[in-house]
CSV table of C-alpha atoms in Angstrom, one decimal:
chain,number,residue,atom,x,y,z
A,639,MET,CA,-8.5,4.4,-7.9
A,640,PHE,CA,-7.2,7.9,-8.0
A,641,LYS,CA,-10.6,9.3,-7.2
A,642,GLN,CA,-10.5,7.4,-3.9
A,643,VAL,CA,-7.1,8.8,-2.9
A,644,ILE,CA,-7.7,11.6,-0.4
A,645,GLY,CA,-6.1,14.9,-1.4
A,646,GLN,CA,-2.6,14.8,-3.0
A,647,ASP,CA,-4.0,16.3,-6.3
A,648,ASP,CA,-0.6,17.5,-7.4
A,649,ILE,CA,1.0,14.1,-7.1
A,650,LYS,CA,-2.0,12.4,-8.9
A,651,ALA,CA,-1.6,14.9,-11.8
A,652,ARG,CA,2.1,14.3,-11.9
A,653,LEU,CA,1.8,10.5,-12.1
A,654,ILE,CA,-1.0,10.6,-14.7
A,655,ASN,CA,1.1,13.0,-16.8
A,656,GLU,CA,4.1,10.7,-16.7
A,657,ALA,CA,2.0,7.7,-17.7
A,658,ARG,CA,0.3,9.5,-20.6
A,659,SER,CA,3.5,10.9,-21.9
A,660,GLY,CA,5.3,7.5,-21.7
A,661,ARG,CA,7.9,8.8,-19.3
A,662,VAL,CA,7.3,6.4,-16.3
A,663,PRO,CA,10.4,5.7,-14.3
A,664,HIS,CA,11.1,2.0,-13.8
A,665,ALA,CA,11.4,2.5,-10.0
A,666,ILE,CA,9.5,5.1,-7.9
A,667,LEU,CA,9.8,5.5,-4.1
A,668,PHE,CA,6.8,7.0,-2.3
A,669,THR,CA,7.8,8.5,1.1
A,670,GLY,CA,6.1,10.6,3.7
A,671,PRO,CA,4.4,10.5,7.1
A,672,SER,CA,2.3,7.6,8.1
A,673,GLY,CA,-1.3,7.8,6.9
A,674,CYS,CA,-0.7,10.4,4.2
A,675,GLY,CA,-1.8,8.0,1.4
A,676,LYS,CA,1.5,6.7,0.0
A,677,LEU,CA,0.2,3.1,-0.5
A,678,ALA,CA,-3.1,4.4,-1.9
A,679,LEU,CA,-1.3,6.5,-4.5
A,680,ALA,CA,1.0,3.6,-5.4
A,681,ILE,CA,-1.9,1.2,-6.0
A,682,ALA,CA,-4.0,3.7,-7.8
A,683,PHE,CA,-1.0,4.4,-10.1
A,684,ALA,CA,-0.5,0.6,-10.6
A,685,ARG,CA,-4.1,0.3,-11.7
A,686,TYR,CA,-3.7,3.2,-14.1
A,687,LEU,CA,-0.6,1.6,-15.6
A,688,LEU,CA,-2.3,-1.7,-16.0
A,689,CYS,CA,-5.6,-0.3,-17.4
A,690,GLU,CA,-6.3,-1.2,-21.0
A,691,HIS,CA,-8.4,1.9,-21.6
A,692,PRO,CA,-7.5,4.6,-19.1
A,693,SER,CA,-9.2,8.0,-19.1
A,694,GLU,CA,-7.5,11.3,-18.8
A,695,ASN,CA,-7.6,11.2,-15.0
A,696,ASP,CA,-8.2,7.6,-13.8
A,697,ALA,CA,-8.4,3.9,-14.7
A,698,CYS,CA,-11.6,2.9,-16.5
A,699,GLY,CA,-12.7,0.4,-13.9
A,700,LYS,CA,-14.7,-1.5,-16.6
A,701,TYR,CA,-12.5,-3.8,-18.7
A,702,PRO,CA,-11.1,-7.1,-17.4
A,703,SER,CA,-7.7,-5.7,-16.5
A,704,CYS,CA,-9.3,-3.1,-14.3
A,705,ARG,CA,-11.8,-5.5,-12.7
A,706,THR,CA,-9.1,-7.9,-11.7
A,707,SER,CA,-6.9,-5.1,-10.3
A,708,LEU,CA,-9.8,-3.8,-8.3
A,709,GLY,CA,-9.9,-7.2,-6.5
A,710,PHE,CA,-6.1,-7.1,-6.1
A,711,VAL,CA,-5.9,-10.3,-8.1
A,712,HIS,CA,-4.5,-8.9,-11.4
A,713,PRO,CA,-1.9,-11.4,-12.7
A,714,ASP,CA,0.6,-8.7,-13.5
A,715,LEU,CA,0.2,-6.8,-10.2
A,716,HIS,CA,2.5,-8.2,-7.6
A,717,PHE,CA,2.9,-7.3,-3.9
A,718,VAL,CA,5.8,-7.6,-1.5
A,719,TYR,CA,5.3,-6.8,2.2
A,720,PRO,CA,6.8,-7.6,5.6
A,721,ILE,CA,5.5,-10.7,7.3
A,722,ILE,CA,6.1,-12.8,10.5
A,723,LYS,CA,7.9,-16.1,10.1
A,724,TYR,CA,5.8,-18.8,8.5
A,725,LYS,CA,6.7,-22.2,10.0
A,726,LYS,CA,10.3,-21.8,9.1
A,727,THR,CA,12.5,-19.2,7.5
A,728,GLU,CA,12.8,-21.0,4.2
A,729,THR,CA,9.0,-21.0,3.7
A,730,SER,CA,8.5,-17.4,4.9
A,731,ILE,CA,7.3,-15.7,1.8
A,732,CYS,CA,4.6,-13.1,1.2
A,733,GLU,CA,2.4,-15.7,-0.7
A,734,ALA,CA,1.8,-17.4,2.7
A,735,TYR,CA,-0.2,-14.4,3.8
A,736,ILE,CA,-1.7,-13.3,0.5
A,737,LYS,CA,-5.3,-14.0,1.7
A,738,GLU,CA,-4.8,-11.7,4.8
A,739,TRP,CA,-3.1,-9.1,2.7
A,740,ARG,CA,-5.9,-8.9,0.1
A,741,GLN,CA,-8.5,-8.7,2.9
A,742,ARG,CA,-6.5,-5.8,4.5
A,743,LEU,CA,-6.4,-4.0,1.2
A,744,GLU,CA,-10.1,-4.5,0.6
A,745,GLN,CA,-10.9,-2.9,4.0
A,746,GLY,CA,-9.2,0.2,2.9
A,747,LEU,CA,-5.7,1.5,1.8
A,748,TYR,CA,-5.2,3.7,4.8
A,749,PHE,CA,-3.6,1.5,7.5
A,750,ASP,CA,-0.3,1.1,9.4
A,751,LEU,CA,2.0,-1.7,10.5
A,752,GLU,CA,0.1,-2.1,13.7
A,753,ASP,CA,-3.1,-3.0,11.8
A,754,TRP,CA,-1.2,-5.4,9.6
A,755,LEU,CA,0.4,-7.1,12.6
A,756,ALA,CA,-3.1,-7.6,14.0
A,757,ASP,CA,-4.3,-9.2,10.7
A,758,MET,CA,-1.4,-11.7,10.9
A,759,LYS,CA,-2.1,-12.3,14.7
A,760,ALA,CA,1.6,-11.4,15.1
A,761,GLU,CA,1.3,-10.3,18.8
A,762,ASN,CA,4.9,-9.2,19.7
A,763,GLN,CA,6.7,-10.9,16.8
A,764,GLN,CA,9.0,-8.9,14.5
A,765,VAL,CA,8.2,-8.6,10.8
A,766,LEU,CA,10.6,-8.9,7.9
A,767,ILE,CA,10.7,-9.4,4.2
A,768,TYR,CA,12.7,-12.6,4.4
A,769,ALA,CA,15.6,-13.7,2.2
A,770,ALA,CA,13.4,-16.4,0.7
A,771,GLU,CA,11.3,-13.7,-1.0
A,772,SER,CA,14.2,-12.8,-3.3
A,773,GLU,CA,13.6,-16.0,-5.3
A,774,GLN,CA,9.9,-15.3,-5.5
A,775,ILE,CA,10.5,-11.7,-6.8
A,776,GLN,CA,12.9,-13.1,-9.4
A,777,ARG,CA,10.4,-15.8,-10.5
A,778,LYS,CA,7.4,-13.5,-10.8
A,779,LEU,CA,9.2,-10.9,-12.8
A,780,SER,CA,10.9,-13.4,-15.1
A,781,LEU,CA,7.5,-14.5,-16.5
A,782,LYS,CA,6.0,-12.7,-19.4
A,783,SER,CA,3.1,-10.3,-18.8
A,784,THR,CA,-0.1,-12.3,-18.7
A,785,LEU,CA,-2.2,-9.7,-20.5
A,786,GLY,CA,0.6,-8.5,-22.7
A,787,GLY,CA,1.2,-5.2,-21.0
A,788,ARG,CA,3.3,-3.9,-18.1
A,789,LYS,CA,4.1,-5.7,-14.9
A,790,VAL,CA,3.9,-3.7,-11.7
A,791,MET,CA,5.5,-4.7,-8.3
A,792,VAL,CA,4.3,-2.8,-5.2
A,793,ILE,CA,6.8,-3.1,-2.3
A,794,TRP,CA,5.4,-2.0,1.0
A,795,MET,CA,8.0,-1.1,3.6
A,796,PRO,CA,11.2,-2.0,1.7
A,797,GLU,CA,13.1,-0.9,4.8
A,798,LYS,CA,12.1,-4.3,6.3
A,799,MET,CA,14.0,-6.3,3.7
A,800,HIS,CA,16.6,-8.8,4.6
A,801,PRO,CA,19.9,-7.8,3.0
A,802,THR,CA,19.8,-10.8,0.6
A,803,CYS,CA,16.5,-9.7,-0.7
A,804,ALA,CA,17.5,-6.1,-0.8
A,805,ASN,CA,20.5,-6.9,-2.9
A,806,LYS,CA,18.4,-9.0,-5.3
A,807,LEU,CA,16.0,-6.0,-5.7
A,808,LEU,CA,19.0,-3.7,-6.4
A,809,LYS,CA,20.1,-5.9,-9.3
A,810,LEU,CA,16.6,-6.0,-10.7
A,811,ILE,CA,16.3,-2.2,-10.5
A,812,GLU,CA,19.7,-1.8,-12.1
A,813,GLU,CA,18.6,-4.1,-15.0
A,814,PRO,CA,14.8,-4.2,-14.9
A,815,PRO,CA,12.9,-6.8,-16.8
A,816,THR,CA,11.1,-5.5,-19.9
A,817,ASP,CA,8.0,-3.3,-19.1
A,818,THR,CA,8.4,-3.8,-15.3
A,819,ILE,CA,7.6,-0.9,-12.9
A,820,PHE,CA,8.7,-1.0,-9.2
A,821,LEU,CA,6.6,1.1,-6.8
A,822,LEU,CA,8.2,1.3,-3.3
A,823,VAL,CA,6.3,2.7,-0.4
A,824,SER,CA,8.4,3.5,2.7
A,825,ASP,CA,7.8,5.1,6.1
A,826,GLU,CA,11.6,5.1,6.9
A,827,PRO,CA,13.5,5.6,3.6
A,828,GLU,CA,16.7,6.2,5.6
A,829,LYS,CA,16.8,2.5,6.4
A,830,ILE,CA,16.8,1.4,2.7
A,831,LEU,CA,20.0,0.5,0.9
A,832,PRO,CA,21.5,3.8,-0.4
A,833,THR,CA,22.2,2.1,-3.7
A,834,ILE,CA,18.5,1.4,-4.1
A,835,LEU,CA,17.6,4.9,-3.1
A,836,SER,CA,19.9,6.3,-5.7
A,837,ARG,CA,18.2,4.3,-8.5
A,838,THR,CA,14.6,5.4,-7.7
A,839,GLN,CA,12.6,8.5,-8.4
A,840,ARG,CA,11.6,9.8,-5.0
A,841,ILE,CA,8.1,11.3,-4.5
A,842,GLU,CA,7.6,13.1,-1.2
A,843,VAL,CA,4.0,12.7,-0.1
A,844,LYS,CA,2.9,15.4,2.5
A,845,GLY,CA,0.3,15.1,5.2
A,846,ILE,CA,-3.3,15.5,4.0
A,847,ALA,CA,-5.0,18.9,4.5
A,848,PRO,CA,-7.5,18.8,7.5
A,849,SER,CA,-10.3,20.0,5.2
A,850,LYS,CA,-9.7,16.9,2.9
A,851,ILE,CA,-9.6,14.6,5.9
A,852,ALA,CA,-12.9,16.0,7.3
A,853,GLU,CA,-14.5,15.7,3.9
A,854,ALA,CA,-13.4,12.0,3.6
A,855,ILE,CA,-14.6,11.3,7.1
A,856,GLN,CA,-18.1,12.6,6.4
A,857,GLN,CA,-18.2,10.7,3.1
A,858,TYR,CA,-17.1,7.3,4.3
A,859,HIS,CA,-17.5,7.5,8.1
A,860,PRO,CA,-20.2,10.0,9.1
A,861,ALA,CA,-19.2,11.7,12.3
A,862,GLU,CA,-20.4,14.8,14.1
A,863,ASP,CA,-16.9,15.8,15.2
A,864,ALA,CA,-15.3,15.2,11.8
A,865,THR,CA,-13.7,18.7,11.7
A,866,LEU,CA,-12.2,18.3,15.2
A,867,VAL,CA,-10.9,14.8,14.4
A,868,ALA,CA,-9.3,16.1,11.1
A,869,ARG,CA,-7.5,18.9,13.0
A,870,THR,CA,-6.0,16.5,15.5
A,871,ALA,CA,-5.0,13.9,13.0
A,872,GLN,CA,-1.9,15.8,11.9
A,873,GLY,CA,-2.3,15.0,8.2
A,874,SER,CA,-2.9,11.3,8.7
A,875,TYR,CA,-6.2,9.8,7.6
A,876,THR,CA,-5.1,6.5,9.3
A,877,ALA,CA,-4.9,8.4,12.6
A,878,ALA,CA,-8.3,10.0,12.0
A,879,LEU,CA,-9.9,6.5,11.4
A,880,LYS,CA,-8.3,5.2,14.6
A,881,ALA,CA,-9.6,8.3,16.6
A,882,ILE,CA,-13.1,7.6,15.3
A,883,ASP,CA,-12.9,3.9,16.3
A,884,ARG,CA,-11.7,4.9,19.8
A,885,SER,CA,-14.6,7.4,20.1
A,886,ARG,CA,-17.1,4.8,19.1
A,887,ASP,CA,-15.7,2.3,21.6
A,888,ASN,CA,-15.9,4.9,24.3
A,889,ASP,CA,-19.5,5.6,23.5
A,890,LEU,CA,-20.3,1.9,23.5
A,891,PHE,CA,-18.6,1.4,26.9
A,892,LEU,CA,-20.4,4.5,28.3
A,893,ASP,CA,-23.8,3.1,27.1
A,894,LEU,CA,-23.1,-0.2,28.7
A,895,PHE,CA,-22.0,1.4,31.9
A,896,ILE,CA,-25.2,3.5,32.1
A,897,MET,CA,-27.3,0.4,31.4
A,898,LEU,CA,-25.5,-1.6,34.1
A,899,MET,CA,-25.9,1.2,36.7
A,900,ARG,CA,-29.6,1.5,35.9
């Protein structure tokens, strides 16, 4: 939810204002450095749009639509993300990795491609949003809204789209299905089709202030050196989390080494 997004208060206020005023663009592109919270903002906004009884500053978190979106199983919330090839190209669709994707989201919305590759046990394989996904996108968005409201499609890393899939997305953005919102989250927007870029409202998400990172670290991952970690994270909460994990691993190895020497 918005309250769980670290910092970015100005963007939260902008998104909520657009939703409450009924001026939500049908396609929004979130860009910015890795770890700044682009995906967290997109999902929080999706929840707000799908909420039946939103408050002035967040989704309610109580009614059925909110409870299902909190588990990432809302029938009108769809995800597209890069994957490794599943058996063969024709069957390489996001649905094949939906279990791993939901588990990744439940662990936290601050992660990078390296983390996602590890979840898929991809090793050195390349990831792609395959051409086969274009039919899945078309099918999902052609259906009526299950709960009678909006449909939201979150596309993580659209720069990884196969040209066939990108062209299908372009056509859908040009003539969007009724009450459908596209939320694109990109680390490298310069690699997206220019025609797609021109049809989206772009939101530049900046790095998170060190004070906000330190506050979040202390709240969710208590650490004595939270301030130092926040300063070296360069605006990335993902980088801060990885630094904490490395520090814990180093402490563990040191303890084991001391035990062994004794």
